[in-house]
Amino acid sequence: MEPAAYAALTAGQVAAAVQAGDLGASEVVAAALARIEEADPELHAFTEVWRDEALARAREVDRLVAEGARLPLAGVPLGVKGVRGARSAAARALTAAGCVPVGATSVPGPGTPWQTWGLGRGGRTRNPWRADRTPGGSSAGSAAAVAAGLVPLATGSDGAGSVRIPAAWCGVFGLKATNGLLSSPDRTGLAAPGVLARCASDAAAYWRCVRGARDGGAGTESPVPAVWSADLGFAAPDPEPVAVARRAADRLAAAGIVRPVEDVTVALADPADAWLALRTPGADPAAAEAVRAGNDRRLAAVFARARLLLTPVTPNQPHGHEGPGDRYSTALTWAFNLSGHPAVSIPAGFGADGCPVGLHIVAAHGCEHLLLDIARAAETHAGLRAWSVPADAHDTPL
């Protein structure tokens, strides 16, 4: 299999072909490794590549399939966030479902207080759309590897937007689970596992594998009531990401996926100080808990009138490798790490800089199934899907 042909495949397509015997897991994984060897010297999405282990695991998958095993993600090359990512509960569940971990994706390196970047084997992780811009972070390499076709699926974790921000800036799908629903090593409870995927159905396959059977819930009426807030009452977003995300929200309504989107005032308290206090050992959590309680009341009122809250993912476009300056790229995401709500970033369009913009969709606790249904409908019926990175995207100099 040629690396270019492999790069166009979704996880679902790989698994179906391997399970049917049309492709071998060993063939797919060899193509993935070739694609990584071809592209990663420029992209820097991986810190480690597990070539021998991946090929051995692929042979094992081929043996299991030949013996009649039904593996929902048979032969799917998987990127895992960070060097310890293969030990995470999500990565273990995905491997049991037939995925083949091929390497550890980049996360932020030492030396700066900001986390919206990554450090791969050869240097700073580059945004696949513009080499002089960051892919976001902290799941930097996972998003870049998925967007550039190195792997169709990669794990992430989201403590302040660390799945949703790189998903938005790389133009892929990113799911953050409800806090506490899946196992997480984060002592503060602010971080939740998540996934980066090139299509919504692959994100749904991830969820089925790590969560088990599809959750019940109240069902997905059509169209779904949704409300819009550009700033959550405290952020100061730039006009461009707001406009691109709002157009995407209106496309959902035009396709009959959501009702006409109602603008509402969501007067949340800025979670910055509360989030930082909960992350600081020895800090008094009382003020942070007061902010959390107040925001929880306000969000409960929002979800009493609508099933979805829509916002831009970030207040700004991807920044350069020197850092974001004084802007918090987390302004519109970390409120939902404090509150624990699940959320997705779906591709919304592009800014004038040529980089993607994400639409942020938030639902009530435990409603991942609703978010994934909306993401799949957006992809199928509203044209809000991941785009292929152009061949000359790496030509922009650092």
CSV table of C-alpha atoms in Angstrom, one decimal:
chain,number,residue,atom,x,y,z
A,1,MET,CA,0.0,0.0,0.0
A,2,GLU,CA,1.3,3.4,-1.0
A,3,PRO,CA,1.5,5.9,1.9
A,4,ALA,CA,-0.6,8.4,0.0
A,5,ALA,CA,-3.4,5.9,-0.4
A,6,TYR,CA,-3.2,4.9,3.2
A,7,ALA,CA,-3.3,8.6,4.3
A,8,ALA,CA,-6.8,9.0,2.8
A,9,LEU,CA,-8.4,6.1,4.7
A,10,THR,CA,-10.5,6.6,7.8
A,11,ALA,CA,-10.3,4.3,10.8
A,12,GLY,CA,-13.6,2.7,9.8
A,13,GLN,CA,-12.4,2.0,6.3
A,14,VAL,CA,-9.2,0.4,7.6
A,15,ALA,CA,-11.0,-1.8,10.0
A,16,ALA,CA,-13.6,-2.9,7.5
A,17,ALA,CA,-11.0,-3.8,4.9
A,18,VAL,CA,-8.8,-5.7,7.4
A,19,GLN,CA,-11.8,-7.5,8.9
A,20,ALA,CA,-13.0,-8.5,5.4
A,21,GLY,CA,-9.5,-9.7,4.4
A,22,ASP,CA,-9.1,-7.1,1.7
A,23,LEU,CA,-6.2,-5.6,3.5
A,24,GLY,CA,-3.8,-7.0,6.1
A,25,ALA,CA,-3.1,-5.1,9.3
A,26,SER,CA,0.6,-5.6,8.6
A,27,GLU,CA,0.2,-3.9,5.2
A,28,VAL,CA,-1.7,-1.0,6.7
A,29,VAL,CA,0.8,-0.5,9.5
A,30,ALA,CA,3.8,-0.7,7.2
A,31,ALA,CA,2.1,2.1,5.1
A,32,ALA,CA,1.5,4.2,8.3
A,33,LEU,CA,5.2,3.8,9.3
A,34,ALA,CA,6.2,4.8,5.8
A,35,ARG,CA,3.9,7.9,5.9
A,36,ILE,CA,5.4,8.9,9.3
A,37,GLU,CA,8.9,8.5,7.9
A,38,GLU,CA,8.0,10.6,4.9
A,39,ALA,CA,6.2,13.5,6.7
A,40,ASP,CA,7.3,13.6,10.3
A,41,PRO,CA,10.8,15.0,9.7
A,42,GLU,CA,8.9,18.3,8.8
A,43,LEU,CA,5.9,17.9,11.0
A,44,HIS,CA,7.5,16.8,14.3
A,45,ALA,CA,4.2,15.1,15.5
A,46,PHE,CA,5.9,12.2,17.2
A,47,THR,CA,8.4,11.9,20.0
A,48,GLU,CA,8.8,8.2,19.6
A,49,VAL,CA,7.9,5.7,16.8
A,50,TRP,CA,7.5,2.1,17.9
A,51,ARG,CA,8.2,0.4,14.6
A,52,ASP,CA,9.1,-3.1,15.7
A,53,GLU,CA,6.4,-3.3,18.3
A,54,ALA,CA,3.8,-2.0,15.8
A,55,LEU,CA,4.7,-4.5,13.2
A,56,ALA,CA,4.6,-7.3,15.7
A,57,ARG,CA,1.1,-6.2,17.0
A,58,ALA,CA,-0.1,-5.9,13.4
A,59,ARG,CA,0.9,-9.5,12.8
A,60,GLU,CA,-1.0,-10.5,15.9
A,61,VAL,CA,-4.1,-8.7,14.6
A,62,ASP,CA,-3.8,-10.5,11.3
A,63,ARG,CA,-3.6,-13.8,13.2
A,64,LEU,CA,-6.7,-13.0,15.3
A,65,VAL,CA,-8.7,-11.9,12.3
A,66,ALA,CA,-7.7,-15.1,10.4
A,67,GLU,CA,-8.9,-17.1,13.5
A,68,GLY,CA,-12.3,-15.4,13.3
A,69,ALA,CA,-12.0,-12.7,15.9
A,70,ARG,CA,-14.3,-9.7,15.4
A,71,LEU,CA,-12.2,-6.6,16.1
A,72,PRO,CA,-14.1,-3.3,15.6
A,73,LEU,CA,-10.9,-1.3,14.9
A,74,ALA,CA,-8.8,-4.1,13.4
A,75,GLY,CA,-5.5,-2.9,12.1
A,76,VAL,CA,-6.1,0.8,12.7
A,77,PRO,CA,-2.8,2.7,13.3
A,78,LEU,CA,-3.1,4.7,16.5
A,79,GLY,CA,-1.2,7.6,17.8
A,80,VAL,CA,-1.0,7.9,21.6
A,81,LYS,CA,-0.5,11.1,23.5
A,82,GLY,CA,2.8,11.3,25.2
A,83,VAL,CA,5.4,8.7,26.0
A,84,ARG,CA,3.2,7.1,28.7
A,85,GLY,CA,0.1,7.2,26.6
A,86,ALA,CA,0.1,3.5,25.7
A,87,ARG,CA,-0.6,2.7,29.4
A,88,SER,CA,-3.7,4.8,29.5
A,89,ALA,CA,-7.1,3.1,29.9
A,90,ALA,CA,-8.3,4.5,26.6
A,91,ALA,CA,-5.2,3.2,24.7
A,92,ARG,CA,-5.5,-0.2,26.3
A,93,ALA,CA,-9.2,-0.4,25.3
A,94,LEU,CA,-8.4,0.7,21.7
A,95,THR,CA,-5.6,-1.9,21.4
A,96,ALA,CA,-8.0,-4.6,22.6
A,97,ALA,CA,-10.4,-3.5,19.9
A,98,GLY,CA,-7.7,-4.1,17.2
A,99,CYS,CA,-5.8,-0.8,17.1
A,100,VAL,CA,-2.1,-0.8,16.6
A,101,PRO,CA,-0.2,1.9,18.5
A,102,VAL,CA,2.6,3.2,16.3
A,103,GLY,CA,4.1,5.9,18.4
A,104,ALA,CA,3.9,8.6,21.1
A,105,THR,CA,2.7,11.9,19.9
A,106,SER,CA,4.2,15.2,20.9
A,107,VAL,CA,3.2,17.3,23.9
A,108,PRO,CA,4.6,20.6,25.1
A,109,GLY,CA,8.2,20.6,26.1
A,110,PRO,CA,9.8,22.5,29.0
A,111,GLY,CA,10.7,26.1,29.1
A,112,THR,CA,7.4,28.1,28.6
A,113,PRO,CA,4.3,28.5,30.7
A,114,TRP,CA,1.9,28.1,27.7
A,115,GLN,CA,0.7,24.8,26.6
A,116,THR,CA,-0.6,25.4,23.1
A,117,TRP,CA,2.4,23.8,21.3
A,118,GLY,CA,4.3,20.6,21.0
A,119,LEU,CA,7.9,19.3,20.9
A,120,GLY,CA,8.5,16.3,18.6
A,121,ARG,CA,11.7,14.4,17.8
A,122,GLY,CA,13.0,17.0,15.5
A,123,GLY,CA,11.7,20.3,17.0
A,124,ARG,CA,8.5,22.2,17.5
A,125,THR,CA,5.4,20.5,16.2
A,126,ARG,CA,4.1,22.4,13.1
A,127,ASN,CA,0.5,23.0,12.1
A,128,PRO,CA,-0.1,20.9,9.0
A,129,TRP,CA,-1.8,23.9,7.4
A,130,ARG,CA,1.0,26.4,8.0
A,131,ALA,CA,4.4,25.5,9.2
A,132,ASP,CA,4.9,28.8,10.9
A,133,ARG,CA,1.9,28.2,13.2
A,134,THR,CA,1.4,26.0,16.2
A,135,PRO,CA,-1.1,23.1,16.0
A,136,GLY,CA,-2.4,23.9,19.5
A,137,GLY,CA,-1.9,21.7,22.5
A,138,SER,CA,-1.4,20.0,24.7
A,139,SER,CA,-2.5,17.2,22.4
A,140,ALA,CA,-0.4,18.8,19.7
A,141,GLY,CA,1.1,15.8,17.9
A,142,SER,CA,-2.1,13.8,18.1
A,143,ALA,CA,-4.0,16.5,16.2
A,144,ALA,CA,-1.2,17.2,13.7
A,145,ALA,CA,-0.7,13.5,13.0
A,146,VAL,CA,-4.4,13.0,12.3
A,147,ALA,CA,-4.7,16.1,10.1
A,148,ALA,CA,-1.7,15.1,8.0
A,149,GLY,CA,-2.8,11.5,7.5
A,150,LEU,CA,-0.1,9.9,9.6
A,151,VAL,CA,-2.7,8.1,11.7
A,152,PRO,CA,-6.5,8.2,11.4
A,153,LEU,CA,-7.1,8.1,15.1
A,154,ALA,CA,-5.1,9.5,18.1
A,155,THR,CA,-5.7,9.7,21.9
A,156,GLY,CA,-5.7,13.0,23.7
A,157,SER,CA,-6.5,14.5,27.1
A,158,ASP,CA,-8.2,17.8,27.8
A,159,GLY,CA,-7.5,19.7,31.0
A,160,ALA,CA,-8.3,23.2,29.7
A,161,GLY,CA,-9.0,22.6,26.0
A,162,SER,CA,-6.1,20.4,25.2
A,163,VAL,CA,-8.1,18.2,22.7
A,164,ARG,CA,-10.5,20.8,21.4
A,165,ILE,CA,-8.0,23.6,20.7
A,166,PRO,CA,-5.7,21.5,18.5
A,167,ALA,CA,-8.7,19.8,16.9
A,168,ALA,CA,-9.9,23.3,15.9
A,169,TRP,CA,-6.6,24.6,14.7
A,170,CYS,CA,-5.8,21.4,12.7
A,171,GLY,CA,-9.3,21.1,11.2
A,172,VAL,CA,-10.2,17.7,12.7
A,173,PHE,CA,-12.8,16.3,15.1
A,174,GLY,CA,-12.0,16.4,18.9
A,175,LEU,CA,-14.1,15.0,21.7
A,176,LYS,CA,-13.6,15.8,25.4
A,177,ALA,CA,-15.6,13.4,27.6
A,178,THR,CA,-17.6,14.3,30.7
A,179,ASN,CA,-15.1,14.8,33.5
A,180,GLY,CA,-14.9,11.8,35.8
A,181,LEU,CA,-16.7,9.5,33.3
A,182,LEU,CA,-13.5,7.8,32.1
A,183,SER,CA,-10.3,7.1,34.1
A,184,SER,CA,-7.9,10.0,34.3
A,185,PRO,CA,-4.7,10.4,36.3
A,186,ASP,CA,-5.3,14.1,36.9
A,187,ARG,CA,-5.5,14.7,40.6
A,188,THR,CA,-7.5,17.9,40.2
A,189,GLY,CA,-10.4,16.4,38.2
A,190,LEU,CA,-10.1,19.1,35.6
A,191,ALA,CA,-8.7,16.8,32.9
A,192,ALA,CA,-10.8,14.3,30.9
A,193,PRO,CA,-9.7,11.8,28.2
A,194,GLY,CA,-10.5,12.5,24.6
A,195,VAL,CA,-9.8,11.6,20.9
A,196,LEU,CA,-8.7,13.3,17.7
A,197,ALA,CA,-10.2,11.9,14.5
A,198,ARG,CA,-10.5,12.8,10.8
A,199,CYS,CA,-14.2,11.9,10.7
A,200,ALA,CA,-17.0,11.9,13.2
A,201,SER,CA,-17.8,8.2,12.8
A,202,ASP,CA,-14.2,7.4,13.9
A,203,ALA,CA,-14.7,9.5,17.0
A,204,ALA,CA,-17.9,7.5,17.6
A,205,ALA,CA,-16.0,4.2,17.2
A,206,TYR,CA,-13.5,5.4,19.8
A,207,TRP,CA,-16.3,6.2,22.2
A,208,ARG,CA,-17.9,2.8,21.7
A,209,CYS,CA,-14.6,1.1,22.5
A,210,VAL,CA,-13.6,3.0,25.5
A,211,ARG,CA,-17.0,3.4,27.0
A,212,GLY,CA,-18.6,0.1,26.0
A,213,ALA,CA,-22.2,0.0,24.7
A,214,ARG,CA,-23.7,3.2,23.6
A,215,ASP,CA,-25.3,5.2,26.4
A,216,GLY,CA,-29.0,5.6,26.5
A,217,GLY,CA,-30.3,9.1,27.1
A,218,ALA,CA,-33.3,11.0,26.0
A,219,GLY,CA,-32.7,10.4,22.3
A,220,THR,CA,-31.8,12.9,19.6
A,221,GLU,CA,-34.9,14.8,18.5
A,222,SER,CA,-34.5,16.5,15.1
A,223,PRO,CA,-33.9,19.4,15.0
A,224,VAL,CA,-32.2,19.8,18.4
A,225,PRO,CA,-32.7,23.0,20.3
A,226,ALA,CA,-29.4,25.0,20.5
A,227,VAL,CA,-28.2,28.3,21.7
A,228,TRP,CA,-25.2,30.5,20.8
A,229,SER,CA,-22.8,32.5,22.8
A,230,ALA,CA,-19.8,34.2,21.2
A,231,ASP,CA,-18.0,35.0,24.5
A,232,LEU,CA,-19.7,33.1,27.4
A,233,GLY,CA,-20.0,36.5,29.1
A,234,PHE,CA,-16.3,37.2,29.8
A,235,ALA,CA,-14.1,36.3,26.8
A,236,ALA,CA,-13.0,38.9,24.2
A,237,PRO,CA,-12.8,36.8,21.0
A,238,ASP,CA,-11.5,38.2,17.7
A,239,PRO,CA,-14.2,38.8,15.1
A,240,GLU,CA,-13.0,36.3,12.6
A,241,PRO,CA,-13.2,33.0,14.6
A,242,VAL,CA,-16.6,34.2,15.9
A,243,ALA,CA,-17.9,34.8,12.3
A,244,VAL,CA,-16.6,31.5,10.9
A,245,ALA,CA,-18.0,29.5,13.8
A,246,ARG,CA,-21.3,31.3,13.7
A,247,ARG,CA,-21.7,30.6,10.0
A,248,ALA,CA,-21.1,26.9,10.8
A,249,ALA,CA,-23.8,27.0,13.5
A,250,ASP,CA,-26.2,28.5,11.0
A,251,ARG,CA,-25.3,25.7,8.5
A,252,LEU,CA,-26.4,23.2,11.1
A,253,ALA,CA,-29.7,25.0,11.4
A,254,ALA,CA,-30.1,25.2,7.6
A,255,ALA,CA,-29.6,21.5,7.3
A,256,GLY,CA,-32.3,20.8,9.9
A,257,ILE,CA,-29.8,19.4,12.5
A,258,VAL,CA,-30.5,22.0,15.1
A,259,ARG,CA,-33.3,24.5,15.4
A,260,PRO,CA,-32.6,28.1,14.4
A,261,VAL,CA,-29.8,29.1,16.7
A,262,GLU,CA,-30.8,31.5,19.4
A,263,ASP,CA,-28.4,34.1,20.7
A,264,VAL,CA,-28.4,34.1,24.5
A,265,THR,CA,-26.5,35.9,27.2
A,266,VAL,CA,-24.4,33.3,29.1
A,267,ALA,CA,-22.9,35.4,31.9
A,268,LEU,CA,-20.3,32.9,33.2
A,269,ALA,CA,-17.6,34.1,35.6
A,270,ASP,CA,-14.2,34.0,34.0
A,271,PRO,CA,-12.8,30.6,35.2
A,272,ALA,CA,-9.1,31.6,34.8
A,273,ASP,CA,-8.3,32.3,38.5
A,274,ALA,CA,-10.4,29.3,39.7
A,275,TRP,CA,-8.8,26.9,37.3
A,276,LEU,CA,-5.3,28.1,38.2
A,277,ALA,CA,-6.1,27.9,41.9
A,278,LEU,CA,-7.3,24.3,41.6
A,279,ARG,CA,-4.0,23.5,39.7
A,280,THR,CA,-1.8,25.1,42.4
A,281,PRO,CA,-0.8,22.9,45.3
A,282,GLY,CA,-1.6,24.5,48.6
A,283,ALA,CA,-3.9,27.1,47.2
A,284,ASP,CA,-7.2,27.7,49.0
A,285,PRO,CA,-9.9,26.2,46.9
A,286,ALA,CA,-12.8,28.0,48.5
A,287,ALA,CA,-12.9,30.9,46.0
A,288,ALA,CA,-12.5,28.5,43.1
A,289,GLU,CA,-15.4,26.3,44.3
A,290,ALA,CA,-17.6,29.4,44.6
A,291,VAL,CA,-16.9,30.3,40.9
A,292,ARG,CA,-17.6,26.7,40.0
A,293,ALA,CA,-20.9,26.7,41.8
A,294,GLY,CA,-22.0,29.9,40.3
A,295,ASN,CA,-21.1,28.9,36.8
A,296,ASP,CA,-22.8,25.5,37.3
A,297,ARG,CA,-26.1,27.3,38.2
A,298,ARG,CA,-25.8,29.5,35.1
A,299,LEU,CA,-25.1,26.5,32.8
A,300,ALA,CA,-27.9,24.5,34.3
A,301,ALA,CA,-30.2,27.3,33.2
A,302,VAL,CA,-28.8,27.2,29.7
A,303,PHE,CA,-29.3,23.4,29.4
A,304,ALA,CA,-32.9,23.8,30.8
A,305,ARG,CA,-33.8,25.7,27.7
A,306,ALA,CA,-31.6,24.0,25.1
A,307,ARG,CA,-29.7,20.7,24.6
A,308,LEU,CA,-26.6,22.3,23.0
A,309,LEU,CA,-24.5,25.4,23.7
A,310,LEU,CA,-22.5,26.5,20.7
A,311,THR,CA,-19.4,28.8,20.8
A,312,PRO,CA,-16.2,29.3,18.9
A,313,VAL,CA,-13.5,26.9,20.1
A,314,THR,CA,-10.9,29.6,20.5
A,315,PRO,CA,-10.9,33.4,20.7
A,316,ASN,CA,-8.1,33.6,18.3
A,317,GLN,CA,-6.4,31.9,15.3
A,318,PRO,CA,-3.3,29.7,15.7
A,319,HIS,CA,-0.3,31.7,17.0
A,320,GLY,CA,3.3,31.4,15.9
A,321,HIS,CA,5.9,29.2,17.6
A,322,GLU,CA,7.1,32.1,19.8
A,323,GLY,CA,3.8,31.8,21.8
A,324,PRO,CA,0.4,33.4,22.2
A,325,GLY,CA,1.4,36.6,24.0
A,326,ASP,CA,-1.1,37.7,26.6
A,327,ARG,CA,-4.0,35.9,25.0
A,328,TYR,CA,-5.4,32.8,26.6
A,329,SER,CA,-6.4,30.4,23.8
A,330,THR,CA,-8.3,28.5,26.5
A,331,ALA,CA,-10.7,31.3,27.2
A,332,LEU,CA,-13.7,29.5,25.6
A,333,THR,CA,-12.9,25.9,26.6
A,334,TRP,CA,-11.7,25.7,30.2
A,335,ALA,CA,-15.0,26.8,31.7
A,336,PHE,CA,-16.2,23.3,30.7
A,337,ASN,CA,-13.2,21.6,32.4
A,338,LEU,CA,-14.3,23.4,35.6
A,339,SER,CA,-18.0,22.4,35.1
A,340,GLY,CA,-17.2,19.0,33.6
A,341,HIS,CA,-19.5,19.2,30.6
A,342,PRO,CA,-18.6,17.1,27.5
A,343,ALA,CA,-17.8,19.0,24.3
A,344,VAL,CA,-16.7,18.5,20.8
A,345,SER,CA,-14.8,20.7,18.3
A,346,ILE,CA,-15.9,20.2,14.7
A,347,PRO,CA,-14.4,21.8,11.6
A,348,ALA,CA,-16.1,25.1,10.8
A,349,GLY,CA,-14.1,26.6,8.0
A,350,PHE,CA,-11.0,28.7,7.6
A,351,GLY,CA,-9.6,32.1,8.6
A,352,ALA,CA,-7.9,34.5,6.3
A,353,ASP,CA,-4.6,33.1,7.4
A,354,GLY,CA,-5.4,29.7,5.8
A,355,CYS,CA,-5.8,27.9,9.1
A,356,PRO,CA,-8.9,26.1,10.3
A,357,VAL,CA,-11.5,27.3,12.8
A,358,GLY,CA,-13.5,25.1,15.0
A,359,LEU,CA,-17.1,25.2,16.2
A,360,HIS,CA,-17.4,24.3,19.9
A,361,ILE,CA,-20.5,22.2,20.8
A,362,VAL,CA,-21.2,21.6,24.5
A,363,ALA,CA,-23.9,19.3,26.0
A,364,ALA,CA,-25.2,18.2,29.4
A,365,HIS,CA,-23.2,15.8,31.5
A,366,GLY,CA,-23.1,12.3,30.0
A,367,CYS,CA,-24.4,13.3,26.6
A,368,GLU,CA,-21.5,12.3,24.5
A,369,HIS,CA,-23.8,10.2,22.4
A,370,LEU,CA,-25.7,13.4,21.4
A,371,LEU,CA,-22.5,15.3,20.6
A,372,LEU,CA,-21.3,12.5,18.3
A,373,ASP,CA,-24.7,12.2,16.6
A,374,ILE,CA,-24.6,16.0,15.9
A,375,ALA,CA,-21.0,15.7,14.7
A,376,ARG,CA,-21.9,12.9,12.3
A,377,ALA,CA,-24.9,14.8,11.0
A,378,ALA,CA,-22.8,18.0,10.6
A,379,GLU,CA,-20.4,16.0,8.5
A,380,THR,CA,-23.0,14.2,6.4
A,381,HIS,CA,-25.6,16.9,5.9
A,382,ALA,CA,-24.0,20.3,6.5
A,383,GLY,CA,-20.6,19.7,4.9
A,384,LEU,CA,-18.7,20.4,8.1
A,385,ARG,CA,-16.0,17.9,7.7
A,386,ALA,CA,-12.2,17.6,7.9
A,387,TRP,CA,-10.4,18.7,4.8
A,388,SER,CA,-7.3,17.2,3.2
A,389,VAL,CA,-4.1,19.2,3.9
A,390,PRO,CA,-2.9,20.6,0.6
A,391,ALA,CA,0.4,19.1,-0.7
A,392,ASP,CA,2.1,22.5,-0.5
A,393,ALA,CA,1.0,23.3,3.0
A,394,HIS,CA,4.6,22.8,4.4
A,395,ASP,CA,6.0,25.4,2.0
A,396,THR,CA,5.3,28.2,4.5
A,397,PRO,CA,8.7,28.9,6.1
A,398,LEU,CA,9.3,29.0,9.8
